[in-house]
mmCIF file of N, CA and C in Angstrom:
data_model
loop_
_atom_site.group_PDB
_atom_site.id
_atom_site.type_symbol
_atom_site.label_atom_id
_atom_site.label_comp_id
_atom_site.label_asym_id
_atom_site.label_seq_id
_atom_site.Cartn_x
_atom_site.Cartn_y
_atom_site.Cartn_z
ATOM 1 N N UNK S 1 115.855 81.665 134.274
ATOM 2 C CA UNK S 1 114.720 81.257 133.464
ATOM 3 C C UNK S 1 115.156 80.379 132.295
ATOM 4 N N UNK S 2 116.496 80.840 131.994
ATOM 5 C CA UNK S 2 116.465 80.162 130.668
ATOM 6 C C UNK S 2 117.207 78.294 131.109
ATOM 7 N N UNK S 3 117.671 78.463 132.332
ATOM 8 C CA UNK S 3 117.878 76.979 132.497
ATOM 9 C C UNK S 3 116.808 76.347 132.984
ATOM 10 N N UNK S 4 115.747 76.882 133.692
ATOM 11 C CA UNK S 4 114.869 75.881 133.772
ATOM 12 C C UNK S 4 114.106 75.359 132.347
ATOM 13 N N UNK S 5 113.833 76.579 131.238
ATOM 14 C CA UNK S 5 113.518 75.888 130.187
ATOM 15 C C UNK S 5 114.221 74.957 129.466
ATOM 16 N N UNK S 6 115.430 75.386 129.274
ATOM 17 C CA UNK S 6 116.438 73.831 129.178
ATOM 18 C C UNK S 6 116.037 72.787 129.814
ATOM 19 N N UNK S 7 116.112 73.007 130.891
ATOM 20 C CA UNK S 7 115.660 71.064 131.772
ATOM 21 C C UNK S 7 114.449 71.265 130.941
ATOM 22 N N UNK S 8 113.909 71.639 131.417
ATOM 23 C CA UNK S 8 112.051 71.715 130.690
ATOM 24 C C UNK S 8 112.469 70.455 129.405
ATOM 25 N N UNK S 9 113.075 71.700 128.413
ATOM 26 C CA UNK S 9 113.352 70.677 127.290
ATOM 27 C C UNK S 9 113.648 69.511 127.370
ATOM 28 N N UNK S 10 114.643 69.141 128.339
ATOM 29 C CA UNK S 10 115.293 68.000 128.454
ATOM 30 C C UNK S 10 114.441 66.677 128.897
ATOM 31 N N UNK S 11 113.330 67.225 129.544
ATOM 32 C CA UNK S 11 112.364 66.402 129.804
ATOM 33 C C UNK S 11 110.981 66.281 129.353
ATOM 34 N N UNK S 12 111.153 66.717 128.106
ATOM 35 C CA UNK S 12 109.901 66.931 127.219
ATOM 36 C C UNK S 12 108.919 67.897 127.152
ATOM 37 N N UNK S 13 109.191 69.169 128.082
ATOM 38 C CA UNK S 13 108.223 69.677 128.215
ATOM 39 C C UNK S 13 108.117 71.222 127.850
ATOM 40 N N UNK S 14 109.037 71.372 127.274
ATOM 41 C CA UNK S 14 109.623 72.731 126.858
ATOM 42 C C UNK S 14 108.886 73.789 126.592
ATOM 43 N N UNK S 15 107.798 73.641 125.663
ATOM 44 C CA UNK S 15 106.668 74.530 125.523
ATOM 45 C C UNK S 15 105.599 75.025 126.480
ATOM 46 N N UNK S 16 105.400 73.618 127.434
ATOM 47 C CA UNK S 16 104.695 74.329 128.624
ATOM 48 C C UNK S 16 104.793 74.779 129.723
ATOM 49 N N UNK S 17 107.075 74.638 129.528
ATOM 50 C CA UNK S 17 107.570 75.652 130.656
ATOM 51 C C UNK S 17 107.002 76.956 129.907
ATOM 52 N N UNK S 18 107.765 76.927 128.547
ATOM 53 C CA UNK S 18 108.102 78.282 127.994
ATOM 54 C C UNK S 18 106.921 78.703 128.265
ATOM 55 N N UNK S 19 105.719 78.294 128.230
ATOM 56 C CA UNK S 19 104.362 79.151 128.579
ATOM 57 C C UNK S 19 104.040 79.619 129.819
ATOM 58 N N UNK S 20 104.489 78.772 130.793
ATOM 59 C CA UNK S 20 104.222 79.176 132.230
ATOM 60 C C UNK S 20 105.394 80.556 132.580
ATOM 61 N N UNK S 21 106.398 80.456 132.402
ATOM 62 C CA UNK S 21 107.637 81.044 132.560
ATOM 63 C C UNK S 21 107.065 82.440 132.777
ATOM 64 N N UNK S 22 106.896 82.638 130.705
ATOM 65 C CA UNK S 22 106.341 83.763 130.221
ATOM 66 C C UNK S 22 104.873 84.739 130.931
ATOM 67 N N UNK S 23 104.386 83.498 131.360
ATOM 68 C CA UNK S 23 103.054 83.704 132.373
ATOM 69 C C UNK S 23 103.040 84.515 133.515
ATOM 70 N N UNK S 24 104.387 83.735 134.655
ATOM 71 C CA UNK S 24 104.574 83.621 135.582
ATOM 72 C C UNK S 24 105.757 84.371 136.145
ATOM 73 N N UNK S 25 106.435 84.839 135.291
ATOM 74 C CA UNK S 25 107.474 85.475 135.929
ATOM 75 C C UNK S 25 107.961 86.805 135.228
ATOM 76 N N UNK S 26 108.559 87.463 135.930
ATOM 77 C CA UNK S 26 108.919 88.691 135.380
ATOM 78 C C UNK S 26 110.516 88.645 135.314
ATOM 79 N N UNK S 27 110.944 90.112 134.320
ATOM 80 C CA UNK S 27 111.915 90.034 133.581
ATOM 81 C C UNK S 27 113.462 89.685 135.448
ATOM 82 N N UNK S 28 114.000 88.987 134.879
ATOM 83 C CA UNK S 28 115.220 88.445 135.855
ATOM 84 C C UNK S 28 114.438 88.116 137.462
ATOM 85 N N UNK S 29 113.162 88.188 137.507
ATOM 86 C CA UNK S 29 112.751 87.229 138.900
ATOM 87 C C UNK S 29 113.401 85.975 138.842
ATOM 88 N N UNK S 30 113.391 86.000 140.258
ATOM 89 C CA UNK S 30 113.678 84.039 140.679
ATOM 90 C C UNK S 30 112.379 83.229 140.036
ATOM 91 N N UNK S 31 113.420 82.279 139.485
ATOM 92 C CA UNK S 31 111.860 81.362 139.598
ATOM 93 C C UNK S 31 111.757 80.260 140.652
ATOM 94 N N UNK S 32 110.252 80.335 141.035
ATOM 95 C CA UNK S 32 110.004 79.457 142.143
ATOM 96 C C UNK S 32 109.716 77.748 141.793
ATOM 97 N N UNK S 33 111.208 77.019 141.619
ATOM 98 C CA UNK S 33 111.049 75.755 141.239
ATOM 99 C C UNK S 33 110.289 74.723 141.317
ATOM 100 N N UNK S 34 109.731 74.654 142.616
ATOM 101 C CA UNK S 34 108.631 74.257 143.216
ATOM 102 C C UNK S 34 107.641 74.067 142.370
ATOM 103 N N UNK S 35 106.809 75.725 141.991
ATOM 104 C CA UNK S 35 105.912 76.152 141.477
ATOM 105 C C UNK S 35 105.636 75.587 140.100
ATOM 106 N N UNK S 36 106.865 75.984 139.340
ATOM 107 C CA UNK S 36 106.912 75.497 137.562
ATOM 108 C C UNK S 36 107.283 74.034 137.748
ATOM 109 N N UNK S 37 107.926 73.432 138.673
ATOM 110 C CA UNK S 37 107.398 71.855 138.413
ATOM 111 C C UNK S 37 106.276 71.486 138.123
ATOM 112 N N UNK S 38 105.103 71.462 139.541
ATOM 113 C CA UNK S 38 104.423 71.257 139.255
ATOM 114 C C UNK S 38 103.257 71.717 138.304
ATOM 115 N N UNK S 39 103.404 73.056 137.702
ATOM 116 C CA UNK S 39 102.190 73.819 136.827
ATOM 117 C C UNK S 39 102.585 72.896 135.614
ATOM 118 N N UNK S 40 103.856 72.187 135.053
ATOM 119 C CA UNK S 40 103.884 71.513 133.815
ATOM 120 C C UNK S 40 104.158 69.941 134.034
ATOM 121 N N UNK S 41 103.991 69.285 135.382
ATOM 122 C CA UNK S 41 103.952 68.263 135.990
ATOM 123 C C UNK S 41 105.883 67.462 135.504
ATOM 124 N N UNK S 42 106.549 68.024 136.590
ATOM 125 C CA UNK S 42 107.693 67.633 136.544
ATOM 126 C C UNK S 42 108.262 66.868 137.538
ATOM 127 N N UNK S 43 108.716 66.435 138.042
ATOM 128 C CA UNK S 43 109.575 66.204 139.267
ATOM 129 C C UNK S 43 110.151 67.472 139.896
ATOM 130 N N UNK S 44 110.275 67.757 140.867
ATOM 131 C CA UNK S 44 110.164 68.936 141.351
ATOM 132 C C UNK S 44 112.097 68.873 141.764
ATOM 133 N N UNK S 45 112.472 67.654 142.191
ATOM 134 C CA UNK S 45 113.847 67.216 142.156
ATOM 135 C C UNK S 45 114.815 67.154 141.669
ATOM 136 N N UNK S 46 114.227 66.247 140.377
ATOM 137 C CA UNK S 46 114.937 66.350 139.414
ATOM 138 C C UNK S 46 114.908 67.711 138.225
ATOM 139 N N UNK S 47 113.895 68.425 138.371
ATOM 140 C CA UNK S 47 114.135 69.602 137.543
ATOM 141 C C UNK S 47 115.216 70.133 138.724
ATOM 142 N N UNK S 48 115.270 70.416 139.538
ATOM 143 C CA UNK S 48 116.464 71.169 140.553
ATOM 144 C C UNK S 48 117.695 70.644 140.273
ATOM 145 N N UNK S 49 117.959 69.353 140.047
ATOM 146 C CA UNK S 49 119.187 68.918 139.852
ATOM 147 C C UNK S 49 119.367 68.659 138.398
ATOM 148 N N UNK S 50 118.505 69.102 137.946
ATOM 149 C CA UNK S 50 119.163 68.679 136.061
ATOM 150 C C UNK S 50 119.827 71.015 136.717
ATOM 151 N N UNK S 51 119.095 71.806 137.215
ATOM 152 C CA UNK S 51 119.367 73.233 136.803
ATOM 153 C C UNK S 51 120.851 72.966 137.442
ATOM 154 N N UNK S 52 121.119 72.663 137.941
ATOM 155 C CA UNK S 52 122.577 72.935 138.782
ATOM 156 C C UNK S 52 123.848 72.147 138.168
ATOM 157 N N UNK S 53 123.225 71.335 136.771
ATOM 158 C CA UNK S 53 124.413 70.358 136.263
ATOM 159 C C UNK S 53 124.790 71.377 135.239
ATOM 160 N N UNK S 54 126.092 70.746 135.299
ATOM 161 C CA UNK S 54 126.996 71.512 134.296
ATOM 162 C C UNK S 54 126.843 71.555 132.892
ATOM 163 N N UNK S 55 126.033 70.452 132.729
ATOM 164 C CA UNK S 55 125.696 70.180 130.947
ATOM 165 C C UNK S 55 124.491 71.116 131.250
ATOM 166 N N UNK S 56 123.691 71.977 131.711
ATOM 167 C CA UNK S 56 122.813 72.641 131.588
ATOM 168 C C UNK S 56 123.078 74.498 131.757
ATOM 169 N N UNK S 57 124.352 74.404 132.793
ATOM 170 C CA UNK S 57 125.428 75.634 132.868
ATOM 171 C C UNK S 57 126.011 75.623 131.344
ATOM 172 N N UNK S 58 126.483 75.384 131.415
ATOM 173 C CA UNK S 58 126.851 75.119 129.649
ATOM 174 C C UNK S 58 126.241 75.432 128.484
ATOM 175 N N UNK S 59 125.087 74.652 128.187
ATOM 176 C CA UNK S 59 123.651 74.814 127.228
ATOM 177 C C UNK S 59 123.944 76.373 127.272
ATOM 178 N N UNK S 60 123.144 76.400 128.952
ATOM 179 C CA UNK S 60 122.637 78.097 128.852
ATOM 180 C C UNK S 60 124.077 79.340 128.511
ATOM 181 N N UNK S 61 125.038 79.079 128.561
ATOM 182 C CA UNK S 61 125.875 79.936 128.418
ATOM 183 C C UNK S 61 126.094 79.655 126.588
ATOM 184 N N UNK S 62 126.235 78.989 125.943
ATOM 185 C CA UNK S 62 125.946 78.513 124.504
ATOM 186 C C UNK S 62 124.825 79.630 123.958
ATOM 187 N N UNK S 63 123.690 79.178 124.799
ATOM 188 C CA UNK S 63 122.552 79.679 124.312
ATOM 189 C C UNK S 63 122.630 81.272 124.533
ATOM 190 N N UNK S 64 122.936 82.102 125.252
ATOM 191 C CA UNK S 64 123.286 83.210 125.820
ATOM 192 C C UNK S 64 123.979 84.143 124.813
ATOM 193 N N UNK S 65 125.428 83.226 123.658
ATOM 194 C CA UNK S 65 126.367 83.569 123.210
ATOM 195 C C UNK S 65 125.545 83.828 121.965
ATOM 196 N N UNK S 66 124.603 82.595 121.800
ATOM 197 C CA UNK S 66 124.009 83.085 120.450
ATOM 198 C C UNK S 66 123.300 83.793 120.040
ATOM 199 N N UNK S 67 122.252 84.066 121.337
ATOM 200 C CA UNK S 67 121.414 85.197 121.354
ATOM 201 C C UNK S 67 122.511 86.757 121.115
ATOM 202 N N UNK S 68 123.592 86.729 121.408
ATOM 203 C CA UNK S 68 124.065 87.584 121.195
ATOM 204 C C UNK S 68 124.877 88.125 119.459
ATOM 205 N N UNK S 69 125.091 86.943 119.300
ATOM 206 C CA UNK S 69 125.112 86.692 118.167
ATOM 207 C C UNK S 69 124.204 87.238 117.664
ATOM 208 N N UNK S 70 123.484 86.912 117.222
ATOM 209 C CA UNK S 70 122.100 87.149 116.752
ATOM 210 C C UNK S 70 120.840 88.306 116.860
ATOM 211 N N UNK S 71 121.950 88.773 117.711
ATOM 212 C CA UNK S 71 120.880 90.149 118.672
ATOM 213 C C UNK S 71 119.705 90.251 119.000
ATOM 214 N N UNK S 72 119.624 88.757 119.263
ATOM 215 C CA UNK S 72 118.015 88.644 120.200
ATOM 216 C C UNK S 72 118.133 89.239 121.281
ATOM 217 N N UNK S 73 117.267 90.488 121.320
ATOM 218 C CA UNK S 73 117.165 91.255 122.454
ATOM 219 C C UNK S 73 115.690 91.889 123.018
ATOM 220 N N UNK S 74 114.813 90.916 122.654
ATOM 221 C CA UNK S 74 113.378 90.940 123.139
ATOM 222 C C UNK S 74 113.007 89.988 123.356
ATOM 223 N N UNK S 75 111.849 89.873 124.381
ATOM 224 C CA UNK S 75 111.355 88.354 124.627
ATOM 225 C C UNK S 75 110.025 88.559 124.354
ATOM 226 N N UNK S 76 109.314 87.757 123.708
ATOM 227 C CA UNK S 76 110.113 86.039 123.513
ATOM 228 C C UNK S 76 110.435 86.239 121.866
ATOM 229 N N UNK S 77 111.773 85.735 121.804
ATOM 230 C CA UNK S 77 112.141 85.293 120.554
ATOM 231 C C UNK S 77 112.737 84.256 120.833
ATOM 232 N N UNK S 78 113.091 83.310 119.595
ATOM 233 C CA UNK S 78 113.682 82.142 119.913
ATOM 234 C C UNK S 78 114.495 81.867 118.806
ATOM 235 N N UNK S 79 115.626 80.993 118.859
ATOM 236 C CA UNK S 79 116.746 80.200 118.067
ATOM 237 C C UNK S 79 116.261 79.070 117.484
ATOM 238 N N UNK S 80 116.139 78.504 116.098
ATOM 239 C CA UNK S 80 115.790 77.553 115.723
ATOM 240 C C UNK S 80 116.123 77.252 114.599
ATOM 241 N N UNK S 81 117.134 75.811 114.894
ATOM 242 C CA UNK S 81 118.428 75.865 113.538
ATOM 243 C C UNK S 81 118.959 77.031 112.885
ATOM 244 N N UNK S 82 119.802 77.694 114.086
ATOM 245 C CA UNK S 82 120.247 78.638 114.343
ATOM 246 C C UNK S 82 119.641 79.894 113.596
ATOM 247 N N UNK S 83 118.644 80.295 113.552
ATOM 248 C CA UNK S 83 117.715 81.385 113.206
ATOM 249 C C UNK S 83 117.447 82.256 114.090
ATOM 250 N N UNK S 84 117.139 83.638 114.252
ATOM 251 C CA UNK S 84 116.065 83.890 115.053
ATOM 252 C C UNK S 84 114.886 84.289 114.812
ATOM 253 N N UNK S 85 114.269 83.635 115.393
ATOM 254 C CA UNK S 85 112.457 83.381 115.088
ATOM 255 C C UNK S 85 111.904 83.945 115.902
ATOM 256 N N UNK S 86 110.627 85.116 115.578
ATOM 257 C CA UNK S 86 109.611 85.759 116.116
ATOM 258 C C UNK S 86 108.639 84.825 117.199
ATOM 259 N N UNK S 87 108.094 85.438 118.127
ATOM 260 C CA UNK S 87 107.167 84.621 118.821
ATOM 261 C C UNK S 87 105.668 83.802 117.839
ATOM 262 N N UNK S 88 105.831 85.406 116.883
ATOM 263 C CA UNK S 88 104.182 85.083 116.204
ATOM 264 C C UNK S 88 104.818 83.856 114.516
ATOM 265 N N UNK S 89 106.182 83.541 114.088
ATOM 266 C CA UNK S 89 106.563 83.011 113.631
ATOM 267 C C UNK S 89 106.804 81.539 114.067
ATOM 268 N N UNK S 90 106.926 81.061 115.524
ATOM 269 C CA UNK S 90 106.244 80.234 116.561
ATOM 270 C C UNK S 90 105.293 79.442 115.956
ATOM 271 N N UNK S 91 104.281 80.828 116.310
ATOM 272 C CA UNK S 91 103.078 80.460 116.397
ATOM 273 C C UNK S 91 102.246 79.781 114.869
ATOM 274 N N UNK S 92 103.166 80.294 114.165
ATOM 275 C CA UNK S 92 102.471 80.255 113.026
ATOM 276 C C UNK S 92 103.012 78.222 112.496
ATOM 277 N N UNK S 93 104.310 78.173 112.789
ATOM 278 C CA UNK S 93 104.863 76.807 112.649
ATOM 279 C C UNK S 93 104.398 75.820 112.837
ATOM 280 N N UNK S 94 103.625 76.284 114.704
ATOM 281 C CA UNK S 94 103.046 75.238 115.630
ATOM 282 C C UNK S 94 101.579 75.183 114.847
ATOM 283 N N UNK S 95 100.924 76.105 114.150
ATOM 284 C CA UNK S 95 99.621 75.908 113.436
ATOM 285 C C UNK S 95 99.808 75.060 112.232
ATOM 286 N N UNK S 96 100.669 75.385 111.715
ATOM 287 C CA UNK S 96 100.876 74.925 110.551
ATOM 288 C C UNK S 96 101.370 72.898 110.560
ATOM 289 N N UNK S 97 102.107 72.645 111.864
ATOM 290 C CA UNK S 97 102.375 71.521 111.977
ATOM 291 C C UNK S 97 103.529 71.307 111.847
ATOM 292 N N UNK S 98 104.655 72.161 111.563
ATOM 293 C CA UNK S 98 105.831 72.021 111.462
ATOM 294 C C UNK S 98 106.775 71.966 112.603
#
């Protein structure tokens, strides 16, 4: 999950993986690539081949280390300039405009 939201990111669309994801899948299911391409209109291809590159193996193992760091150990929380930030702290950013 967490590399497809990476590509996600990588291709602009990060928030409306992270929404479908959260939607759509349960805790360590497969995700069906196919599926979350198209629900956030991706290339269905190239999201497959950005998940299998090494700069995205990487990211996610980075990202993994910090969550640990950090003891993010509920979802959804998130990292942001190296913080960890609440879902409803999110939410409140994205209202606010920040």
């Amino acid at each position: 999950n967490l590399r497809v939201a990476l590509c996600a990111q990588k291709m602009g669309h990060f928030w409306q993986m992270d929404r479908w994801l959260f939607e759509h899948q349960g805790r360590g299911a497969r995700v069906d690539v196919e599926a979350a391409a198209a629900a956030v209109h991706l290339d269905p291809g190239q999201l497959q081949a950005c998940l299998v590159s090494a700069e995205i193996w990487d990211a996610a193992v980075a990202e993994a280390k910090a969550a640990l760091h950090l003891r993010i150990l509920d979802t959804p929380t998130y990292r942001i300039d190296g913080k960890k930030i609440s879902e409803q702290d999110v939410l409140s950013r994205i209202r606010a405009g920040k």
